[in-house]
XYZ file of C-alpha atoms in Angstrom:
678
model
C 152.518 32.888 159.541
C 149.134 31.810 160.893
C 150.468 30.879 164.320
C 151.203 34.541 165.106
C 147.638 35.452 164.169
C 146.347 33.618 167.256
C 145.647 36.157 170.038
C 147.067 33.641 172.506
C 150.361 33.610 170.583
C 150.762 37.359 170.859
C 149.757 37.294 174.543
C 152.404 34.618 175.161
C 155.026 36.685 173.317
C 154.158 39.733 175.453
C 154.371 37.616 178.605
C 157.785 36.211 177.587
C 159.100 39.691 176.728
C 158.164 40.816 180.243
C 160.145 37.926 181.747
C 163.163 38.570 179.501
C 163.390 42.314 180.116
C 163.016 41.866 183.880
C 165.654 39.113 183.903
C 168.295 41.051 181.962
C 167.675 44.625 183.163
C 166.868 43.792 186.820
C 164.451 46.696 187.560
C 163.389 47.422 191.121
C 160.371 45.348 192.242
C 158.374 48.473 193.143
C 158.744 49.821 189.606
C 157.538 46.535 188.106
C 154.455 46.391 190.322
C 153.626 50.014 189.477
C 153.897 49.038 185.806
C 151.501 46.121 186.409
C 149.025 48.406 188.188
C 149.108 50.883 185.279
C 148.667 48.003 182.785
C 145.609 46.717 184.676
C 144.052 50.193 184.842
C 144.655 50.834 181.128
C 143.271 47.395 180.211
C 140.091 47.824 182.287
C 139.519 51.294 180.818
C 139.986 50.087 177.232
C 137.748 47.055 177.877
C 134.753 49.120 178.988
C 135.403 51.669 176.244
C 135.520 48.969 173.552
C 132.195 47.476 174.744
C 130.444 50.590 173.466
C 131.576 49.860 169.893
C 130.595 46.999 167.585
C 134.156 46.225 166.519
C 137.216 45.572 168.656
C 139.404 48.688 168.384
C 143.144 48.250 167.946
C 143.930 49.878 171.298
C 142.150 47.048 173.146
C 144.525 44.513 171.617
C 147.543 46.676 172.456
C 146.437 47.103 176.080
C 145.933 43.325 176.320
C 149.518 42.694 175.193
C 150.744 45.438 177.531
C 148.949 43.684 180.408
C 150.546 40.355 179.390
C 153.930 42.108 179.438
C 153.266 43.486 182.934
C 152.153 40.082 184.233
C 155.301 38.478 182.780
C 157.550 41.085 184.408
C 155.851 40.793 187.818
C 155.864 36.987 187.626
C 159.624 37.037 187.130
C 160.028 39.363 190.144
C 157.774 37.246 192.386
C 159.614 34.018 191.542
C 163.142 35.445 191.849
C 164.333 34.248 195.249
C 166.953 36.964 195.660
C 164.168 39.573 195.907
C 162.655 37.820 198.934
C 163.620 39.460 202.236
C 164.222 36.135 203.995
C 166.629 34.907 201.323
C 170.109 34.156 202.649
C 171.683 36.635 200.188
C 170.309 39.475 202.361
C 172.204 38.259 205.443
C 174.779 40.960 206.216
C 177.749 38.662 206.904
C 176.739 35.692 204.809
C 180.095 35.349 203.003
C 182.359 36.682 205.756
C 182.304 33.971 208.445
C 181.132 30.394 209.167
C 177.501 29.942 210.139
C 175.351 27.324 211.825
C 173.137 26.159 208.977
C 169.923 24.149 209.070
C 168.642 22.878 205.742
C 166.476 20.250 204.046
C 167.715 17.986 201.257
C 165.658 18.625 198.109
C 167.479 16.918 195.211
C 170.524 14.744 194.569
C 172.759 15.782 191.679
C 175.469 13.944 189.774
C 178.473 13.401 192.046
C 181.823 14.951 191.171
C 185.210 13.272 191.559
C 185.610 14.551 195.111
C 182.143 15.127 196.536
C 178.496 14.147 196.566
C 176.290 17.058 195.576
C 172.796 18.013 196.704
C 170.436 20.938 196.272
C 169.282 21.949 199.753
C 166.663 24.394 200.999
C 167.905 26.718 203.735
C 165.703 26.791 206.847
C 167.773 28.852 209.268
C 171.180 30.517 209.601
C 172.496 31.006 213.163
C 168.972 30.277 214.492
C 167.539 33.058 212.292
C 164.817 32.005 209.841
C 166.130 32.182 206.286
C 165.263 30.688 202.907
C 166.856 29.934 199.556
C 168.444 27.184 197.491
C 172.120 26.236 197.924
C 174.379 23.638 196.341
C 175.803 21.433 199.123
C 179.067 19.575 198.429
C 179.817 16.711 200.830
C 183.369 15.396 200.663
C 183.509 11.741 199.626
C 184.860 9.074 201.941
C 184.456 5.312 202.351
C 181.553 5.717 204.817
C 179.477 8.098 202.714
C 175.832 7.138 202.401
C 173.351 8.928 200.154
C 171.177 11.371 202.074
C 167.425 10.830 201.910
C 165.387 13.492 200.128
C 163.548 15.454 202.807
C 166.197 14.858 205.483
C 167.007 17.723 207.855
C 170.725 18.455 208.216
C 172.626 20.841 210.460
C 176.299 21.821 210.244
C 178.769 24.702 210.410
C 179.855 25.959 207.026
C 180.992 28.868 204.892
C 178.814 30.200 202.112
C 180.936 30.435 198.966
C 179.566 32.882 196.433
C 179.290 31.616 192.871
C 182.129 33.076 190.857
C 181.867 33.792 187.135
C 183.990 31.974 184.553
C 187.651 32.900 184.979
C 188.733 32.245 181.405
C 187.405 33.839 178.209
C 184.478 32.091 176.479
C 184.426 29.393 179.160
C 181.126 27.838 180.298
C 179.810 30.085 183.062
C 178.704 27.659 185.765
C 177.766 30.496 188.131
C 175.321 31.851 185.544
C 173.840 28.374 185.154
C 173.373 28.056 188.934
C 171.867 31.525 189.137
C 169.228 30.503 186.562
C 168.350 27.696 189.005
C 167.985 30.274 191.843
C 171.209 28.986 193.458
C 173.464 31.878 194.477
C 176.052 30.120 196.662
C 177.639 26.772 197.516
C 178.397 25.050 200.819
C 181.164 22.542 201.561
C 181.116 20.008 204.403
C 182.520 16.655 205.528
C 180.087 13.819 206.121
C 181.319 13.589 209.726
C 180.307 17.222 210.360
C 176.680 16.705 209.357
C 174.040 16.226 212.019
C 171.129 14.435 210.391
C 167.792 15.007 212.099
C 165.530 12.116 213.032
C 162.543 13.679 211.296
C 161.981 13.832 207.535
C 159.972 16.416 205.608
C 157.431 14.161 203.933
C 156.288 16.007 200.827
C 155.799 15.004 197.212
C 159.568 15.108 196.586
C 160.154 12.690 199.463
C 157.574 10.155 198.309
C 158.651 10.220 194.649
C 162.290 9.808 195.703
C 161.345 6.873 197.920
C 159.453 5.291 195.049
C 162.426 5.690 192.682
C 164.759 4.256 195.321
C 162.438 1.306 195.866
C 162.307 0.567 192.123
C 166.099 0.800 191.766
C 166.779 -1.394 194.817
C 164.406 -4.101 193.561
C 166.044 -4.057 190.134
C 169.504 -4.290 191.725
C 168.334 -7.339 193.706
C 167.396 -8.991 190.406
C 171.088 -8.705 189.363
C 170.363 -6.068 186.715
C 173.719 -4.981 185.231
C 174.738 -1.605 186.663
C 175.567 0.164 183.369
C 172.319 -0.909 181.700
C 170.331 -0.143 184.866
C 171.562 3.443 184.896
C 170.484 3.919 181.276
C 167.091 2.293 182.015
C 166.532 4.680 184.937
C 167.333 7.628 182.649
C 165.083 6.385 179.840
C 162.085 5.542 182.014
C 162.480 7.692 185.137
C 164.494 10.625 183.765
C 167.299 10.295 186.348
C 170.754 10.682 184.750
C 172.877 11.085 187.883
C 174.603 7.707 187.734
C 175.200 7.301 183.976
C 178.895 7.114 183.150
C 180.391 10.077 181.235
C 181.488 7.686 178.467
C 177.913 6.561 177.750
C 176.609 10.148 177.808
C 179.391 11.132 175.397
C 178.361 8.321 173.014
C 174.735 9.465 173.061
C 175.821 13.074 172.418
C 178.040 12.128 169.469
C 175.310 9.917 167.996
C 172.714 12.715 168.302
C 170.570 10.678 170.700
C 171.170 12.398 174.038
C 167.557 13.637 173.999
C 166.246 10.134 174.700
C 168.062 10.127 178.067
C 165.830 13.022 179.173
C 162.137 12.297 179.624
C 160.328 14.412 177.016
C 157.404 14.371 174.600
C 158.482 11.037 173.128
C 158.212 9.355 176.528
C 155.058 11.153 177.719
C 153.319 10.504 174.389
C 154.049 6.825 174.781
C 152.644 6.843 178.332
C 149.444 8.455 177.001
C 149.081 5.814 174.274
C 149.951 2.981 176.663
C 147.439 4.032 179.342
C 144.760 4.674 176.686
C 145.348 1.140 175.356
C 144.984 -0.358 178.845
C 141.711 1.533 179.398
C 140.066 0.282 176.223
C 137.750 -2.131 178.139
C 136.079 0.866 179.823
C 132.805 1.837 178.134
C 132.703 5.041 176.081
C 129.825 6.410 178.126
C 130.023 9.847 179.706
C 130.952 8.352 183.071
C 133.399 5.856 181.556
C 135.134 8.561 179.510
C 135.444 10.767 182.591
C 137.050 7.904 184.554
C 139.452 7.347 181.630
C 140.391 11.049 181.651
C 141.068 11.073 185.397
C 143.206 7.911 185.183
C 145.170 9.290 182.211
C 145.807 12.659 183.905
C 146.857 10.974 187.156
C 149.164 8.633 185.217
C 150.791 11.496 183.317
C 151.358 13.689 186.375
C 152.520 10.724 188.493
C 155.052 9.850 185.824
C 156.132 13.504 185.674
C 156.639 13.609 189.448
C 158.662 10.388 189.435
C 160.785 11.784 186.580
C 161.654 14.824 188.712
C 159.513 17.522 187.015
C 162.308 18.719 184.740
C 161.335 21.508 182.289
C 160.984 19.096 179.351
C 158.861 16.760 181.509
C 156.593 19.578 182.683
C 156.154 20.821 179.131
C 155.250 17.371 177.823
C 152.951 16.439 180.715
C 151.079 19.757 180.509
C 150.686 19.598 176.738
C 149.546 15.968 176.595
C 147.132 16.654 179.463
C 145.397 19.210 177.235
C 145.412 16.660 174.410
C 143.741 14.137 176.781
C 141.119 16.720 177.792
C 140.452 17.413 174.100
C 139.988 13.671 173.517
C 137.518 13.527 176.406
C 135.536 16.506 175.095
C 135.678 14.901 171.613
C 136.961 18.123 170.125
C 139.753 18.535 167.629
C 142.305 20.306 169.790
C 144.332 22.970 167.993
C 147.838 21.707 168.703
C 149.360 25.195 168.488
C 146.949 26.443 171.145
C 147.843 23.431 173.278
C 151.539 24.202 172.896
C 151.064 27.869 173.794
C 148.809 27.182 176.791
C 151.282 24.642 178.191
C 154.125 27.140 177.797
C 152.117 29.948 179.379
C 151.049 27.843 182.362
C 154.544 26.506 183.030
C 156.164 29.956 182.841
C 153.431 31.449 185.008
C 154.458 29.127 187.859
C 158.174 28.794 187.039
C 159.444 31.633 184.776
C 163.075 30.558 185.282
C 162.371 27.585 182.980
C 162.486 30.035 180.074
C 166.295 30.152 180.495
C 166.658 26.382 180.677
C 168.349 24.964 177.565
C 166.240 21.803 177.642
C 163.018 23.839 177.832
C 164.052 25.989 174.857
C 165.170 23.048 172.736
C 162.082 20.948 173.489
C 159.630 23.710 172.545
C 161.525 24.738 169.419
C 161.872 21.119 168.264
C 158.187 20.373 168.886
C 157.064 23.538 167.097
C 159.105 22.639 164.007
C 157.753 19.077 164.050
C 154.200 20.461 163.963
C 155.011 23.184 161.450
C 157.597 21.671 159.089
C 157.030 17.910 159.184
C 153.749 17.967 157.168
C 155.581 19.887 154.425
C 158.441 17.357 154.363
C 156.019 14.422 154.393
C 154.483 15.700 151.132
C 157.796 15.419 149.277
C 157.343 11.659 148.852
C 154.430 9.289 149.382
C 155.628 5.709 150.088
C 153.400 2.839 148.973
C 153.836 0.371 151.833
C 153.362 0.729 155.573
C 156.976 -0.049 156.509
C 158.307 2.653 154.187
C 155.677 5.088 155.503
C 156.724 4.330 159.096
C 160.425 4.979 158.465
C 159.699 7.998 156.234
C 157.667 9.537 159.075
C 160.548 8.935 161.512
C 162.983 10.567 159.070
C 160.804 13.627 158.406
C 160.033 14.122 162.110
C 163.749 13.836 162.986
C 164.762 16.241 160.230
C 162.079 18.788 161.189
C 163.079 18.683 164.868
C 166.778 18.971 164.023
C 166.130 21.833 161.591
C 164.497 23.834 164.371
C 166.871 22.890 167.158
C 170.257 22.943 165.436
C 170.882 26.750 165.678
C 170.281 26.621 169.435
C 172.306 23.390 169.731
C 175.283 24.943 167.966
C 174.967 28.130 170.029
C 175.017 26.245 173.350
C 177.109 23.148 172.556
C 179.148 24.163 169.466
C 178.896 20.739 167.851
C 176.589 18.933 165.435
C 176.089 15.145 165.061
C 176.044 14.502 161.317
C 174.482 11.044 161.664
C 171.452 12.109 163.714
C 169.037 10.836 161.045
C 170.698 7.388 160.998
C 170.497 7.260 164.796
C 166.797 8.093 164.839
C 165.949 5.642 162.068
C 167.657 2.848 163.995
C 166.790 3.557 167.628
C 163.242 4.998 167.614
C 161.588 1.696 166.590
C 163.830 -0.083 169.083
C 163.068 2.529 171.756
C 159.317 1.827 171.526
C 159.992 -1.775 172.571
C 162.308 -0.673 175.400
C 159.772 1.882 176.682
C 156.936 -0.665 176.698
C 159.065 -3.259 178.443
C 160.627 -0.685 180.783
C 157.334 0.769 182.005
C 156.028 -2.719 182.806
C 159.232 -3.676 184.666
C 159.314 -0.388 186.635
C 155.658 -0.689 187.678
C 156.180 -4.285 188.819
C 159.399 -3.288 190.641
C 157.406 -0.650 192.547
C 155.321 -3.525 193.922
C 158.423 -5.584 194.868
C 157.970 -8.015 192.007
C 160.539 -8.254 189.209
C 160.097 -11.248 186.872
C 163.531 -12.455 185.814
C 162.622 -12.972 182.149
C 161.293 -9.392 181.876
C 164.245 -7.765 183.655
C 166.757 -9.724 181.550
C 164.867 -8.841 178.365
C 165.053 -5.138 179.330
C 168.714 -5.440 180.292
C 169.678 -7.055 176.979
C 167.597 -4.562 174.998
C 169.457 -1.643 176.588
C 172.774 -3.454 176.115
C 172.064 -3.724 172.376
C 170.888 -0.089 172.286
C 174.145 1.060 173.898
C 176.164 -0.982 171.399
C 174.302 0.588 168.467
C 174.814 4.086 169.886
C 178.504 3.371 170.506
C 178.974 2.125 166.920
C 177.412 5.301 165.473
C 179.313 7.569 167.888
C 182.626 5.910 166.950
C 182.329 7.426 163.449
C 183.825 10.669 164.756
C 184.509 12.010 161.258
C 180.781 12.778 161.017
C 180.797 14.852 164.228
C 181.394 18.544 163.601
C 183.008 20.071 166.698
C 184.087 23.498 167.930
C 181.689 25.454 165.705
C 182.012 29.197 166.456
C 178.597 30.800 166.842
C 177.336 34.000 168.474
C 173.890 35.425 169.215
C 173.832 37.556 166.037
C 174.343 34.460 163.899
C 171.794 32.570 165.993
C 169.071 35.144 165.288
C 169.943 35.561 161.612
C 170.120 31.778 160.945
C 166.733 31.296 162.605
C 165.340 34.101 160.462
C 166.677 32.430 157.289
C 165.171 29.060 158.273
C 161.744 30.535 159.074
C 161.668 32.713 155.933
C 162.720 29.797 153.699
C 160.064 27.461 155.150
C 157.392 30.147 154.724
C 158.341 30.494 151.072
C 158.320 26.726 150.483
C 154.926 26.395 152.167
C 153.320 28.996 149.929
C 155.625 30.444 147.238
C 154.964 34.074 146.452
C 156.789 37.265 145.566
C 156.488 38.856 149.025
C 157.685 35.700 150.766
C 160.580 35.387 148.328
C 161.607 38.969 149.119
C 161.394 38.164 152.835
C 163.606 35.085 152.350
C 166.167 37.087 150.351
C 166.194 39.846 152.987
C 166.782 37.171 155.659
C 169.743 35.822 153.658
C 171.160 39.357 153.358
C 170.777 39.877 157.120
C 172.636 36.591 157.686
C 175.427 37.731 155.353
C 175.633 41.088 157.137
C 175.922 39.218 160.476
C 178.775 37.114 159.062
C 180.577 40.149 157.615
C 180.091 42.159 160.815
C 181.462 39.321 162.936
C 184.437 38.832 160.584
C 185.186 42.579 160.428
C 184.983 42.951 164.207
C 187.300 39.982 164.790
C 189.802 41.172 162.157
C 190.056 44.588 163.801
C 190.714 43.253 167.275
C 194.124 42.848 168.836
C 194.588 41.614 172.380
C 196.851 39.754 174.780
C 195.297 37.388 177.330
C 196.827 35.862 180.460
C 194.728 32.770 181.235
C 193.740 31.593 184.684
C 195.605 28.265 184.512
C 196.748 26.477 187.694
C 199.245 23.977 186.315
C 200.907 25.887 183.478
C 201.223 29.478 182.421
C 199.284 30.295 179.257
C 199.464 33.613 177.394
C 197.783 34.213 174.041
C 198.363 37.076 171.631
C 195.578 37.464 169.091
C 195.734 39.638 165.975
C 192.449 39.272 164.154
C 191.755 35.575 163.752
C 195.395 34.537 164.207
C 196.527 33.461 167.666
C 200.089 33.120 168.918
C 200.300 31.021 172.082
C 203.095 31.416 174.642
C 203.475 28.324 176.820
C 205.960 25.944 178.418
C 207.523 23.100 176.424
C 205.138 20.562 178.004
C 202.119 22.325 176.490
C 203.470 22.965 173.012
C 202.242 19.712 171.440
C 198.915 19.519 173.271
C 197.967 23.212 173.162
C 195.021 22.671 170.790
C 193.524 20.120 173.180
C 193.693 22.487 176.139
C 190.119 23.366 177.138
C 190.973 27.017 177.860
C 192.682 27.509 174.508
C 190.031 25.679 172.451
C 187.210 27.661 174.103
C 189.088 30.918 173.416
C 189.710 30.049 169.764
C 186.102 29.022 169.215
C 184.630 32.040 171.004
C 186.742 34.453 168.950
C 186.370 32.722 165.556
C 190.141 32.279 165.573
C 192.781 29.652 164.853
C 196.080 28.804 166.479
C 198.702 29.821 163.927
C 201.885 29.706 166.022
C 203.298 28.419 169.287
C 206.213 29.968 171.086
C 208.158 29.050 174.186
C 207.434 31.349 177.106
C 210.032 34.125 177.212
C 211.080 36.620 179.869
C 210.006 39.622 177.826
C 207.041 39.999 175.466
C 206.202 43.148 173.510
C 202.571 43.916 172.759
C 201.645 47.193 171.048
C 203.604 49.761 173.079
C 203.803 47.674 176.244
C 206.844 45.827 177.530
C 205.703 42.741 179.478
C 208.136 41.057 181.867
C 207.445 37.445 182.881
C 209.062 36.206 186.105
C 208.785 32.452 186.721
C 209.866 30.153 189.570
C 213.549 30.864 188.884
C 213.035 34.500 189.889
C 215.570 35.572 187.238
C 215.105 38.823 185.335
C 217.319 41.469 183.745
C 218.450 44.286 186.018
C 217.613 47.788 184.929
C 214.540 46.701 182.978
C 211.509 48.963 183.280
C 208.482 46.958 182.160
C 204.962 48.317 181.797
C 203.393 45.068 183.008
C 204.858 42.265 185.118
C 203.405 38.746 185.019
C 204.321 36.591 188.036
C 204.095 32.824 187.518
C 205.047 29.608 189.362
C 205.529 31.420 192.731
C 208.914 33.134 192.167
C 210.920 33.943 195.296
C 211.609 37.638 194.873
C 211.521 40.691 197.076
C 208.553 42.301 195.372
C 208.734 45.541 197.332
C 212.358 46.176 196.304
C 211.575 45.115 192.725
C 208.660 47.557 192.491
C 210.812 50.412 193.758
C 213.458 49.821 191.079
C 211.385 48.598 188.086
C 208.333 50.819 188.695
C 205.857 48.844 186.551
C 202.336 50.104 185.836
C 200.621 46.784 186.533
C 201.274 43.465 188.316
C 199.510 40.320 187.114
C 199.660 37.004 189.013
C 198.247 33.920 187.340
C 196.765 30.860 189.072
C 200.057 28.946 189.056
C 201.169 30.961 192.121
C 200.403 29.934 195.710
C 197.451 31.867 197.124
C 199.321 32.783 200.318
C 202.074 34.450 198.274
C 199.478 36.276 196.179
C 197.980 37.795 199.338
C 201.390 39.176 200.300
C 201.936 40.521 196.788
C 198.543 42.186 196.831
C 199.317 43.940 200.119
C 202.700 45.074 198.774
C 201.162 46.481 195.584
C 198.479 48.249 197.606
C 201.196 49.843 199.710
C 203.097 50.932 196.578
C 199.832 52.091 194.899
C 200.352 49.792 191.909
C 197.328 47.903 190.472
C 197.403 44.168 191.199
C 195.409 41.624 189.168
C 195.128 38.055 190.440
C 193.546 35.723 187.889
C 192.516 33.397 190.743
C 190.437 36.218 192.182
C 189.393 38.334 189.184
C 189.724 35.890 186.299
C 191.827 36.206 183.145
C 193.713 39.420 182.368
C 193.126 41.065 178.997
C 195.269 43.786 177.434
C 193.868 45.386 174.284
């Protein structure tokens, strides 16, 4: 694989390994900086030693990669906010009492059903200088007005620490927030906020103002709201206001990537600006002016689009392409890809854990690596066939690279992705050209009616096409179980197979066969591990009590009558089945006594009825039963008390105190998450 022969590729791999190991093992900052110092000393020594020889010794290369590893590790430490002394997480009583908080609005997120959400930068806590990013939730009411980016706000509030997922195999939102350097959330009413008269006028403020100006001018031109929201996502990369139904359609059709500004959009901007600058002479001065205008256009567009990871990647990469065009050199696209990745991670290493960043780089790499091979399979004879064949091969190459990661993160696969791309990419070129013109004119308070209506109708037709493809739900494969072992082994099979197809040979065939064997071993290991597991799980469910008994891949669900028919559609149950490669084989009405292995489990519901003289090992309290727990514990003497989320929190506090007094373990699913017995 020639890509790995580039020194820059191996340096990038060493740098990424440093970030990964520091992220997952969390070493002390002092140890990391000592490691960096040692790496620098070893590198300098090997450099001067190697200068005395005519050939580059192997130890010089190794010390270079070791230095890249040390730089990656230290970069991750430097950019991790929780290591900074002024970060709010180091405040002694940050989660124990309300505080007077001063903050600056940085970014508006998609609103939830009950609140408007913003990312804010902490300035001070109780008049003490502090820093850090927090998610601010402002309760919705009829008088709510969007806060301006850069606004200073002050209010009293409680810091609520991000809690991990409380049900097995559930999406861990706290982990997602932590990857964004957000370690807590704040809740406030709009009436409690004191908004300062001053505004922090930085690049985020001006780009937000520009986006707001464009949107307001388009709204004045009577642009339909649904189509406007899609247009803003397509052109400006802002998805906050798109309805969940439209996003779902784009996901099912395999076209959700076009709602995020990426290489497709940035590449079009490069071509569009280059076309507009054609009248400039190709002299040295004229070419330099072209380069400056192109770079300013790309980075301005990236700023307006919010500098998401995919946007940064695309802007950085196409900037190198533009520089290569100016220097009239054939830019090695792999080097461009690696340099853009290295630069982005050097300034923002947390992007490495962003799903969009991972998918965009993997997809682009496979387009560059695999698409030429696919294009050779057939050579069309007319330009129209060539155009659509290129779209198909590019789409297939990107999907081939991205689908293992997509299944790992989203557990579904759109079977009609190639149909979607064949239909919408030609149409999208027209929408992008029209959209950029309309947005630029709207920024200058001028929106021609015929252009805005043309854009509106184009997006309306696009949405209808996407909806028609998404409605064919039989082609959407959902709830695909997938773990990290399968992810690695499937990627290995794909890479080994492509290597063999590119240049068939005995060694490459052996490598491909070994990759297939590793994949089979991963499947067998996963199946064997699941088959030899036996567990009982009490879910953290507020409305209804849910208990699952799993023996291998077979799950027996205990639930109330109301949940019997809809159990498979329950998000907790479906996530559990998918995460454990299991299937729901039986449903059973919730009983007072359940036996699991050698444990007798007593379930007491709102009726508070139970058999006298019973001595259970575990007691599960549900639906806030009115019982004298202290007297019950003295007579029944259980080993464990479990209270699910269907109980009132005030009652759970009393139960917890009682169990503490009786020295009996108490597990509240509302506090600690689901309870597992294995």
